[in-house]
Amino acid sequence: MSHYNPVNPDNRIGDLIDAVCAPKYLEGSETHRDAMARIAGTLKDNDDHFDEILPILREQRFLPAGRIQASVGAARQTTAFNCYVSDTIEDSRLGIFQRLQEAAQTMGLGGGDGFDFSTIRPRGALIKSQGSGSSGPVSYMRVWDTMCETIASAGNRRGAMMGVMRVDHPDVEEFIDAKRTAGELKNFNISVAITDAFMQAMWDDTDFDLIFDGVVFKTVSARALWMKIMRSTWSHAEPGVLFIDTINKKNNLAYCEVIAATNPCGEQPLPPNGACLLGSFNLTKYVFITYYGKNRIPQYHFDSLQLTRDIPPIIRMMDNVVDRTIYPLEAQEIEAKNKRRMGIGVTGLANAAAALGYDYGSKDMLSFMTGVMTILRDEAYLTSIQLAKEKGAFPLFNDEYMNSPFIQTLPEDIQRGIIDNGIRNSHLLSIAPTGTISLFAGNISSGIEPPFSLRYDRRTLMSDSSVEWWPIYDYAYDVWGIKGKTSADLTAQEHIDVLCVASSLVDSACSKTCNVGDDVKFEDFQQLYVNAYKGGASGCTTFRPASIATRGEVMRDTSMTEDDGAVCTINPVTGERSCAD
């Protein structure tokens, strides 16, 4: 099927696309062109709409997330939603195993799932009906992990999970240490939900109560607990941090839902039974070249007008997914149709910026990103307003929607449009990691991440359980001969700057890993999380290869390079990345 021909002769990206991406997204002998016609035909409003979206999809200007490519209009029975969050886990044996069963159903249809384990009573707490003590939430997480290991999800991939625990839960210290033992909870990414009250206590260096069901089980030093989290992620790249109060204050639907967890990649904070559609505009496809002088010197430009034109038909297309897919659970379908969430973002940002001459993390690059994200934000919201005129606002829309801090950042004409007409989709924007779909587009830089390396050998677990190595190149380097900055070339603060600017321009969250070099001191490292919090980010994830490079271990890559939510690993010695499929 190879539709991408690399310049470098040893670049095996075409073979990798055929061997890895095609089986995920294509049916039988279907080509990429066929698949995009299948998607456009299934999601069109009418023939004119079909004619608009087909070239956008075929030219890969927009990359629907993996679940959409695999399921929409296909014979295979999978959900088009990449990610879900579980219903609240009731603190009873029946309630716990009910959610476990529902998670199995969700993963069986191809959806990743997130869970808030804070609702389960802590280890040792009395179970009155049995006269014995609880084994605690971490023990139940191991049951989930075994289930996930056992059930192979649809589309040649295994399920992916996010486990979240509030920082004020009595078992939070056990949770922080839960993945230190090799092989423990390997199908989970884990994050601590940090509250504003905790951050204030940490700054004030005061005591902090760990509470369950209104009962104080333990009192700890807030600063010591913060340092425990920081040391764990310094040494083991986990847990991640979610600023849960920031998430809820920013939420467009704060008036009708409370968020306690995210999808496996972290870019979608979702309520119980929440679901979200994902897709990304491929910014490399909006870069065009003109040549000057006798020597035909290339000049790179960005076609913002074409991007502006492409957004409305894609938003219209994605809205139709809500009504034209299957759902693992009825509660998920009700939730999706009541709110019509989607998470549209960008990918290839670093490659496009490098072509335009902007160093990653520089002021010029941040300005370019702001311009692109502002176009996406405004056009997406304008289109959703137009859809509300035609098809109706999402059912739970009311005047309180206008109280959202994010909505109040929109231009006045857009706010007036929402007041007058409502809006079709409660949320429209997020930044996903886009691992496999970015690979499918020629190994463009993923999401808003810089390239990991300009050339590396990728170790991939094949569908027959064999392992193959694939030499591949960064797209900008291979196609344009441009050597953009890689993650190792950047300061940690430059990563944080990109994260915070991007976060301010999306109504959900951003998946972004802040790589930390071995020259960064621990005191500066933990300050990065404080800077992310102060900068308005919904969370922060770091990766410090220096902590494990000397052991040659394969470590989880918290950038989650697999677009459909798998747990990923990175070898800091070889630079190789792989994902559990």
Coordinates of C-alpha atoms in Angstrom, one line a residue:
M1 CA 0.0 0.0 0.0
S2 CA 3.1 2.2 0.4
H3 CA 2.0 5.8 -0.2
Y4 CA 5.1 7.5 1.2
N5 CA 8.5 7.3 -0.5
P6 CA 11.3 8.5 1.8
V7 CA 14.4 10.2 0.4
N8 CA 16.9 8.3 2.6
P9 CA 17.4 4.8 1.1
D10 CA 17.6 3.1 4.5
N11 CA 14.5 4.7 5.8
R12 CA 11.9 1.9 6.2
I13 CA 9.0 4.1 7.0
G14 CA 7.0 2.8 4.0
D15 CA 7.5 -0.8 5.1
L16 CA 6.6 0.1 8.6
I17 CA 3.4 1.8 7.5
D18 CA 2.5 -1.3 5.5
A19 CA 3.3 -3.7 8.3
V20 CA 2.1 -1.8 11.4
C21 CA -0.3 1.0 10.4
A22 CA -2.2 -0.7 7.6
P23 CA -3.5 -3.7 9.6
K24 CA -4.7 -1.3 12.3
Y25 CA -6.7 1.0 10.1
L26 CA -7.4 -0.7 6.7
E27 CA -9.7 -3.6 5.9
G28 CA -8.4 -6.5 3.8
S29 CA -7.0 -5.2 0.5
E30 CA -8.3 -1.7 1.2
T31 CA -5.9 1.2 0.3
H32 CA -5.6 4.4 2.2
R33 CA -7.6 6.2 -0.6
D34 CA -10.3 3.6 -0.2
A35 CA -10.4 4.0 3.6
M36 CA -10.7 7.7 3.4
A37 CA -13.6 7.3 0.9
R38 CA -15.2 4.9 3.4
I39 CA -14.9 7.4 6.2
A40 CA -16.1 10.4 4.1
G41 CA -19.0 8.4 2.8
T42 CA -20.1 7.3 6.2
L43 CA -19.8 10.7 7.9
K44 CA -20.9 13.1 5.2
D45 CA -23.9 15.4 5.6
N46 CA -24.5 15.3 1.8
D47 CA -22.7 14.9 -1.5
D48 CA -21.2 18.4 -1.3
H49 CA -19.9 17.7 2.2
F50 CA -18.4 14.5 0.9
D51 CA -16.6 16.4 -1.9
E52 CA -15.2 18.8 0.7
I53 CA -13.8 16.3 3.2
L54 CA -12.5 13.6 0.9
P55 CA -9.4 15.5 -0.4
I56 CA -8.7 16.7 3.2
L57 CA -8.6 13.1 4.3
R58 CA -6.8 11.6 1.3
E59 CA -4.1 14.3 1.4
Q60 CA -3.8 13.7 5.2
R61 CA -4.4 17.4 6.0
F62 CA -6.6 16.0 8.7
L63 CA -5.8 12.7 10.5
P64 CA -8.8 11.1 12.2
A65 CA -7.7 9.2 15.3
G66 CA -7.0 5.6 15.0
R67 CA -10.4 4.3 16.3
I68 CA -12.2 6.4 13.7
Q69 CA -10.0 5.1 10.8
A70 CA -10.4 1.6 12.0
S71 CA -14.2 1.5 12.7
V72 CA -16.2 4.1 10.7
G73 CA -18.0 2.4 7.9
A74 CA -16.0 -0.8 8.5
A75 CA -17.3 -4.3 9.0
R76 CA -15.3 -4.7 12.2
Q77 CA -17.4 -4.0 15.3
T78 CA -15.4 -1.3 17.2
T79 CA -16.1 2.0 18.7
A80 CA -15.0 5.2 16.9
F81 CA -14.3 6.8 20.3
N82 CA -10.6 6.5 21.3
C83 CA -11.1 7.2 25.0
Y84 CA -13.5 6.8 27.9
V85 CA -13.6 7.4 31.6
S86 CA -15.3 4.8 33.8
D87 CA -18.4 5.5 35.8
T88 CA -17.8 6.2 39.4
I89 CA -16.5 3.1 41.2
E90 CA -18.8 2.3 44.1
D91 CA -17.1 1.3 47.3
S92 CA -18.5 -2.2 47.5
R93 CA -17.5 -5.5 46.1
L94 CA -20.4 -5.6 43.7
G95 CA -19.8 -2.0 42.6
I96 CA -16.1 -2.6 42.0
F97 CA -16.6 -5.7 39.9
Q98 CA -19.4 -4.1 38.0
R99 CA -17.0 -1.4 36.8
L100 CA -14.4 -4.1 36.0
Q101 CA -16.9 -5.8 33.8
E102 CA -17.8 -2.5 32.1
A103 CA -14.1 -1.8 31.5
A104 CA -13.7 -5.2 29.8
Q105 CA -16.6 -4.4 27.5
T106 CA -15.1 -1.0 26.7
M107 CA -11.7 -2.4 25.9
G108 CA -13.2 -5.2 23.9
L109 CA -14.6 -2.6 21.5
G110 CA -11.3 -0.8 21.2
G111 CA -11.7 2.0 23.8
G112 CA -9.1 3.1 26.3
D113 CA -10.4 3.8 29.8
G114 CA -9.6 6.0 32.8
F115 CA -10.5 5.3 36.4
D116 CA -10.7 7.3 39.6
F117 CA -9.7 4.8 42.3
S118 CA -10.1 7.4 45.1
T119 CA -13.7 6.2 45.8
I120 CA -12.4 2.9 47.2
R121 CA -11.8 2.8 50.9
P122 CA -8.2 2.7 52.0
R123 CA -6.2 -0.4 53.0
G124 CA -7.2 -1.6 56.5
A125 CA -10.4 0.4 56.7
L126 CA -13.2 -1.6 58.3
I127 CA -15.7 -3.5 56.2
K128 CA -18.5 -3.7 58.7
S129 CA -20.4 -6.5 56.9
Q130 CA -17.4 -8.8 57.1
G131 CA -15.7 -7.6 60.3
S132 CA -12.4 -7.3 58.3
G133 CA -10.2 -4.7 56.8
S134 CA -10.2 -3.5 53.1
S135 CA -7.3 -4.5 50.9
G136 CA -7.4 -1.0 49.4
P137 CA -7.6 0.5 45.9
V138 CA -4.1 -0.5 44.8
S139 CA -5.0 -4.1 45.3
Y140 CA -8.0 -3.7 43.1
M141 CA -5.9 -2.0 40.4
R142 CA -4.0 -5.2 40.1
V143 CA -7.3 -7.0 39.2
W144 CA -7.9 -4.4 36.5
D145 CA -4.3 -4.9 35.3
T146 CA -4.8 -8.6 35.0
M147 CA -8.1 -8.2 33.1
C148 CA -6.4 -5.8 30.7
E149 CA -3.5 -8.1 30.1
T150 CA -6.0 -10.9 29.3
I151 CA -8.4 -9.1 27.0
A152 CA -7.0 -8.3 23.6
S153 CA -8.8 -5.2 22.4
A154 CA -10.1 -4.9 18.9
G155 CA -7.8 -3.8 16.1
N156 CA -4.7 -5.7 17.1
R157 CA -4.1 -3.7 20.3
R158 CA -4.4 -4.2 24.0
G159 CA -6.4 -2.1 26.2
A160 CA -4.9 1.0 27.8
M161 CA -5.8 2.4 31.2
M162 CA -5.2 5.5 33.3
G163 CA -5.4 5.1 37.1
V164 CA -6.0 8.3 39.1
M165 CA -5.9 8.8 42.9
R166 CA -6.6 12.1 44.7
V167 CA -3.6 13.5 46.7
D168 CA -5.8 13.5 49.9
H169 CA -6.6 9.8 49.7
P170 CA -5.1 7.8 52.7
D171 CA -3.5 5.3 50.3
V172 CA -1.8 7.9 48.1
E173 CA 1.7 7.0 49.2
E174 CA 1.1 3.4 48.3
F175 CA -0.3 4.5 45.0
I176 CA 2.8 6.7 44.3
D177 CA 5.1 3.6 44.8
A178 CA 2.8 1.2 43.0
K179 CA 4.8 0.8 39.8
R180 CA 8.3 0.7 41.2
T181 CA 8.4 -3.1 41.1
A182 CA 9.1 -4.3 37.6
G183 CA 5.9 -5.7 36.0
E184 CA 3.5 -4.1 38.4
L185 CA 0.5 -2.4 36.9
K186 CA 2.2 -2.4 33.5
N187 CA -1.1 -1.8 31.6
F188 CA -1.7 1.4 33.6
N189 CA -0.5 4.9 33.4
I190 CA -1.0 6.5 36.8
S191 CA -1.5 10.1 37.9
V192 CA -2.0 11.8 41.2
A193 CA -4.9 14.3 41.2
I194 CA -3.4 17.4 42.9
T195 CA -5.8 19.9 44.5
D196 CA -5.4 23.6 45.0
A197 CA -5.6 23.1 48.8
F198 CA -2.7 20.7 48.6
M199 CA -0.6 23.1 46.5
Q200 CA -1.2 25.9 49.1
A201 CA -0.3 23.6 52.0
M202 CA 2.9 22.6 50.1
W203 CA 3.9 26.2 49.6
D204 CA 3.0 27.0 53.3
D205 CA 4.8 23.9 54.5
T206 CA 1.9 22.9 56.7
D207 CA 0.3 19.6 57.6
F208 CA -2.2 18.0 55.2
D209 CA -4.9 15.5 56.1
L210 CA -5.5 12.3 54.2
I211 CA -9.2 11.7 54.3
F212 CA -11.8 9.1 53.2
D213 CA -15.5 9.5 53.7
G214 CA -15.0 12.5 56.0
V215 CA -12.7 10.6 58.3
V216 CA -9.0 11.7 58.7
F217 CA -6.9 8.6 58.5
K218 CA -3.5 10.2 58.6
T219 CA -1.9 13.7 58.7
V220 CA 1.3 14.2 56.7
S221 CA 3.6 17.0 55.8
A222 CA 2.3 18.4 52.5
R223 CA 5.8 19.3 51.4
A224 CA 7.1 15.9 52.2
L225 CA 4.3 14.3 50.2
W226 CA 5.0 16.6 47.3
M227 CA 8.7 15.6 47.4
K228 CA 7.7 12.0 47.4
I229 CA 5.7 12.5 44.2
M230 CA 8.6 14.5 42.7
R231 CA 11.2 11.9 43.6
S232 CA 9.2 9.1 42.1
T233 CA 8.7 10.8 38.8
W234 CA 12.3 12.0 38.9
S235 CA 13.5 8.4 39.2
H236 CA 10.7 6.4 37.5
A237 CA 8.8 8.8 35.2
E238 CA 5.6 8.1 37.2
P239 CA 3.2 9.1 38.6
G240 CA 2.0 11.9 36.4
V241 CA 0.3 14.9 37.9
L242 CA -3.2 16.2 37.2
F243 CA -4.2 19.6 38.6
I244 CA -7.7 18.4 39.2
D245 CA -9.1 21.7 40.5
T246 CA -7.7 23.6 37.5
I247 CA -9.4 21.0 35.3
N248 CA -12.8 21.4 36.9
K249 CA -12.6 25.2 37.1
K250 CA -11.8 25.4 33.4
N251 CA -14.4 22.9 32.3
N252 CA -17.1 24.3 30.0
L253 CA -19.6 22.0 31.8
A254 CA -18.7 22.7 35.4
Y255 CA -22.3 23.4 36.0
C256 CA -23.4 19.9 35.3
E257 CA -20.5 17.5 35.8
V258 CA -17.5 16.9 38.0
I259 CA -14.3 15.5 36.5
A260 CA -12.1 13.1 38.6
A261 CA -10.0 11.2 35.9
T262 CA -8.7 11.4 32.3
N263 CA -8.3 9.1 29.4
P264 CA -5.1 7.0 29.2
C265 CA -3.1 9.8 27.5
G266 CA -4.3 12.6 29.7
E267 CA -5.5 15.0 27.0
Q268 CA -9.1 14.3 27.8
P269 CA -10.3 15.0 31.3
L270 CA -13.7 13.3 31.3
P271 CA -16.7 12.9 33.7
P272 CA -18.1 9.4 34.6
N273 CA -19.0 7.6 31.4
G274 CA -17.4 10.4 29.4
A275 CA -16.2 9.7 25.9
C276 CA -14.3 11.8 23.4
L277 CA -13.6 11.8 19.7
L278 CA -10.1 12.7 18.6
G279 CA -8.4 13.9 15.4
S280 CA -5.6 16.3 14.4
F281 CA -4.8 18.7 11.6
N282 CA -1.5 17.8 10.1
L283 CA 0.4 21.1 10.0
T284 CA 3.1 19.7 7.7
K285 CA 0.6 19.6 4.9
Y286 CA 0.0 23.4 5.2
V287 CA 3.6 24.2 4.5
F288 CA 4.3 25.1 0.9
I289 CA 7.6 26.0 -0.8
T290 CA 8.5 28.7 -3.3
Y291 CA 11.9 29.0 -4.9
Y292 CA 13.9 32.2 -5.5
G293 CA 16.8 33.1 -7.7
K294 CA 18.9 31.2 -10.1
N295 CA 19.9 28.7 -7.4
R296 CA 16.3 28.1 -6.6
I297 CA 16.6 28.7 -2.9
P298 CA 13.6 27.3 -1.1
Q299 CA 11.4 29.5 1.0
Y300 CA 8.8 27.9 3.3
H301 CA 5.4 29.4 4.0
F302 CA 2.3 28.4 6.0
D303 CA -1.1 28.3 4.3
S304 CA -3.3 29.6 7.1
L305 CA -6.1 30.3 4.6
Q306 CA -6.3 26.7 3.6
L307 CA -6.3 25.6 7.2
T308 CA -9.2 28.0 7.9
R309 CA -11.2 26.6 5.0
D310 CA -10.5 23.0 6.1
I311 CA -11.7 23.3 9.7
P312 CA -15.5 23.7 9.2
P313 CA -16.2 20.6 7.1
I314 CA -14.0 18.5 9.4
I315 CA -15.9 19.7 12.6
R316 CA -19.2 18.9 10.8
M317 CA -17.8 15.4 9.9
M318 CA -16.6 14.7 13.4
D319 CA -19.9 15.8 14.9
N320 CA -21.6 13.1 12.9
V321 CA -19.5 10.4 14.5
V322 CA -21.5 10.8 17.7
D323 CA -24.6 9.5 16.0
R324 CA -23.0 7.0 13.6
T325 CA -20.8 4.7 15.8
I326 CA -21.4 2.0 18.3
Y327 CA -20.8 2.3 22.1
P328 CA -19.6 -0.3 24.5
L329 CA -22.1 0.8 27.1
E330 CA -25.5 2.5 27.0
A331 CA -24.4 5.0 29.6
Q332 CA -21.5 6.1 27.4
E333 CA -23.8 6.6 24.5
I334 CA -26.2 8.8 26.6
E335 CA -23.3 10.8 27.9
A336 CA -21.8 11.3 24.4
K337 CA -25.1 12.4 22.9
N338 CA -26.0 14.7 25.7
K339 CA -22.7 16.7 25.4
R340 CA -21.3 15.8 21.9
R341 CA -17.7 16.3 23.1
M342 CA -14.8 16.1 20.6
G343 CA -11.1 16.9 20.9
I344 CA -9.6 18.3 17.7
G345 CA -6.0 19.3 17.8
V346 CA -2.8 19.6 15.7
T347 CA 0.1 17.4 14.9
G348 CA 3.4 18.0 13.0
L349 CA 3.7 21.3 14.8
A350 CA 7.5 20.9 15.4
N351 CA 8.2 19.9 11.8
A352 CA 6.1 22.8 10.4
A353 CA 7.8 25.3 12.7
A354 CA 11.2 24.0 11.8
A355 CA 10.5 24.5 8.1
L356 CA 9.5 28.1 8.8
G357 CA 12.7 28.7 10.6
Y358 CA 11.3 28.7 14.2
D359 CA 13.3 26.9 16.8
Y360 CA 11.1 24.7 19.1
G361 CA 10.3 26.6 22.3
S362 CA 11.4 30.0 21.0
K363 CA 9.3 33.1 21.1
D364 CA 8.7 32.9 17.3
M365 CA 7.6 29.2 17.6
L366 CA 5.3 30.0 20.4
S367 CA 3.8 32.9 18.4
F368 CA 3.4 30.6 15.4
M369 CA 1.7 28.0 17.5
T370 CA -0.6 30.6 19.1
G371 CA -1.7 31.8 15.6
V372 CA -2.4 28.3 14.4
M373 CA -4.3 27.3 17.6
T374 CA -6.3 30.5 17.6
I375 CA -7.4 29.8 14.0
L376 CA -8.4 26.3 15.1
R377 CA -10.2 27.5 18.2
D378 CA -12.2 30.2 16.5
E379 CA -13.2 28.3 13.4
A380 CA -14.2 25.2 15.4
Y381 CA -16.4 27.2 17.7
L382 CA -17.9 29.2 14.8
T383 CA -18.7 25.9 13.0
S384 CA -20.3 24.4 16.1
I385 CA -22.5 27.5 16.5
Q386 CA -23.6 27.1 12.9
L387 CA -24.3 23.4 13.5
A388 CA -26.4 24.4 16.5
K389 CA -28.5 26.6 14.2
E390 CA -29.0 23.7 11.8
K391 CA -29.3 20.7 14.1
G392 CA -29.7 22.0 17.6
A393 CA -27.4 22.7 20.6
F394 CA -26.1 19.8 22.7
P395 CA -29.0 18.8 25.0
L396 CA -27.4 19.9 28.3
F397 CA -26.6 23.4 27.0
N398 CA -27.9 26.3 29.1
D399 CA -27.0 29.9 29.9
E400 CA -24.5 28.7 32.6
Y401 CA -22.2 27.5 29.8
M402 CA -21.2 31.2 29.3
N403 CA -19.6 31.2 32.8
S404 CA -16.8 29.0 31.7
P405 CA -13.4 30.7 32.0
F406 CA -12.4 29.3 28.7
I407 CA -15.6 30.5 26.9
Q408 CA -14.9 34.0 28.3
T409 CA -11.5 34.0 26.4
L410 CA -13.3 33.7 23.1
P411 CA -13.8 36.7 20.9
E412 CA -16.9 38.7 21.6
D413 CA -18.6 37.8 18.3
I414 CA -18.2 34.1 19.1
Q415 CA -19.5 34.5 22.6
R416 CA -22.5 36.4 21.2
G417 CA -23.1 33.7 18.7
I418 CA -23.3 31.1 21.5
I419 CA -25.7 33.2 23.5
D420 CA -28.0 33.7 20.5
N421 CA -27.8 30.2 19.0
G422 CA -26.3 27.8 21.5
I423 CA -23.5 25.5 20.5
R424 CA -23.5 21.9 19.1
N425 CA -20.5 20.5 21.0
S426 CA -19.7 21.2 24.6
H427 CA -15.9 20.8 24.0
L428 CA -14.0 21.0 20.7
L429 CA -10.3 21.1 21.3
S430 CA -7.5 19.0 22.8
I431 CA -3.9 18.0 21.9
A432 CA -3.5 14.3 21.6
P433 CA -0.1 12.5 21.3
T434 CA -1.0 11.1 17.8
G435 CA 1.7 8.4 17.7
T436 CA 0.5 5.9 15.1
I437 CA -1.4 8.3 13.0
S438 CA 1.6 10.6 12.8
L439 CA 3.7 7.5 11.8
F440 CA 1.0 6.8 9.2
A441 CA 1.6 10.3 7.8
G442 CA 5.3 9.7 7.3
N443 CA 6.7 9.9 10.8
I444 CA 5.8 13.6 11.3
S445 CA 6.4 15.0 14.7
S446 CA 3.7 13.8 17.1
G447 CA 1.2 16.3 18.4
I448 CA 3.0 19.4 19.8
E449 CA 6.1 17.3 20.7
P450 CA 9.5 17.9 19.2
P451 CA 11.0 15.0 17.3
F452 CA 12.7 12.5 19.6
S453 CA 15.5 11.9 17.1
L454 CA 16.2 12.8 13.5
R455 CA 16.9 9.1 12.8
Y456 CA 16.4 6.1 15.0
D457 CA 15.7 2.4 15.0
R458 CA 12.2 1.6 16.0
R459 CA 11.6 -1.8 17.7
T460 CA 8.1 -3.0 17.0
L461 CA 6.1 -5.9 18.3
M462 CA 4.4 -7.4 15.3
S463 CA 0.9 -9.1 15.3
D464 CA 2.6 -12.5 15.3
S465 CA 4.5 -11.6 18.5
S466 CA 7.8 -11.3 16.6
V467 CA 10.0 -8.3 17.0
E468 CA 11.4 -6.2 14.2
W469 CA 13.7 -3.2 14.0
W470 CA 12.9 -0.4 11.6
P471 CA 15.3 2.5 10.7
I472 CA 13.2 5.6 10.3
Y473 CA 13.8 9.3 9.9
D474 CA 12.0 12.4 11.1
Y475 CA 9.7 13.7 8.4
A476 CA 11.2 17.3 8.2
Y477 CA 14.7 15.9 8.0
D478 CA 13.8 13.3 5.4
V479 CA 11.5 15.3 3.1
W480 CA 12.9 18.8 3.5
G481 CA 16.4 18.2 4.7
I482 CA 15.6 20.4 7.8
K483 CA 17.2 19.5 11.1
G484 CA 14.9 20.8 13.7
K485 CA 15.6 20.7 17.4
T486 CA 15.0 17.3 19.1
S487 CA 13.7 16.8 22.6
A488 CA 17.3 16.4 23.8
D489 CA 18.2 19.8 22.5
L490 CA 15.6 21.7 24.6
T491 CA 15.6 23.0 28.1
A492 CA 12.9 21.6 30.4
Q493 CA 11.4 25.1 30.7
E494 CA 11.0 25.4 26.9
H495 CA 8.9 22.2 27.1
I496 CA 6.8 23.8 29.9
D497 CA 6.4 27.0 27.9
V498 CA 4.9 25.1 25.0
L499 CA 2.6 23.1 27.2
C500 CA 1.2 26.2 29.0
V501 CA 0.7 28.2 25.8
A502 CA -1.1 25.3 24.1
S503 CA -3.2 24.6 27.2
S504 CA -4.5 28.2 27.2
L505 CA -5.9 27.6 23.7
V506 CA -7.8 24.3 24.2
D507 CA -11.0 23.7 26.2
S508 CA -9.8 20.2 27.4
A509 CA -6.1 19.5 27.9
C510 CA -2.8 18.7 26.2
S511 CA -0.7 15.5 26.1
K512 CA 2.8 16.8 26.4
T513 CA 6.0 15.2 27.9
C514 CA 8.6 17.6 29.2
N515 CA 12.0 15.9 28.7
V516 CA 14.6 16.7 31.4
G517 CA 18.3 16.4 30.7
D518 CA 20.9 15.1 33.2
D519 CA 22.1 18.6 33.8
V520 CA 18.9 19.6 35.5
K521 CA 19.1 19.6 39.3
F522 CA 16.2 18.0 41.4
E523 CA 15.3 21.4 42.9
D524 CA 14.8 22.8 39.4
F525 CA 13.0 19.7 38.2
Q526 CA 10.3 19.9 40.9
Q527 CA 9.9 23.6 40.1
L528 CA 8.8 22.7 36.6
Y529 CA 5.6 21.2 38.0
V530 CA 5.0 24.4 40.0
N531 CA 5.6 26.4 36.8
A532 CA 3.1 24.2 34.9
Y533 CA 0.5 24.7 37.7
K534 CA 1.0 28.5 37.8
G535 CA 0.9 28.5 34.0
G536 CA -2.6 27.1 33.9
A537 CA -1.8 23.6 32.6
S538 CA -4.2 20.8 33.4
G539 CA -1.3 18.5 34.3
C540 CA 2.4 17.8 33.8
T541 CA 4.4 14.7 32.8
T542 CA 8.2 14.6 32.6
F543 CA 10.7 12.1 31.3
R544 CA 14.3 12.0 32.5
P545 CA 16.3 9.4 30.6
A546 CA 19.3 10.0 32.7
S547 CA 17.7 8.3 35.7
I548 CA 17.7 4.9 33.9
A549 CA 20.2 5.1 31.0
T550 CA 23.0 3.6 33.0
R551 CA 20.9 0.5 33.6
G552 CA 19.9 0.2 30.0
E553 CA 16.3 -0.4 31.0
V554 CA 13.3 0.0 28.8
M555 CA 11.2 2.7 30.5
R556 CA 7.6 3.8 29.9
D557 CA 7.4 6.8 27.5
T558 CA 4.9 9.0 29.1
S559 CA 4.4 11.0 25.9
M560 CA 2.1 8.1 24.9
T561 CA 3.2 7.8 21.3
E562 CA 0.3 5.5 20.5
D563 CA -2.6 7.6 19.4
D564 CA -5.2 5.1 20.4
G565 CA -4.0 5.0 24.0
A566 CA -1.6 2.1 24.5
V567 CA 1.1 2.2 27.2
C568 CA 4.4 3.0 25.5
T569 CA 8.0 2.4 26.4
I570 CA 11.2 4.1 25.5
N571 CA 14.8 2.8 25.6
P572 CA 17.0 5.8 26.7
V573 CA 20.1 4.1 25.3
T574 CA 18.9 3.5 21.7
G575 CA 16.1 6.1 21.6
E576 CA 13.8 3.4 20.5
R577 CA 10.0 3.6 21.2
S578 CA 7.5 0.9 21.3
C579 CA 3.8 0.6 22.3
A580 CA 1.7 -2.2 23.6
D581 CA -0.9 -2.9 20.9

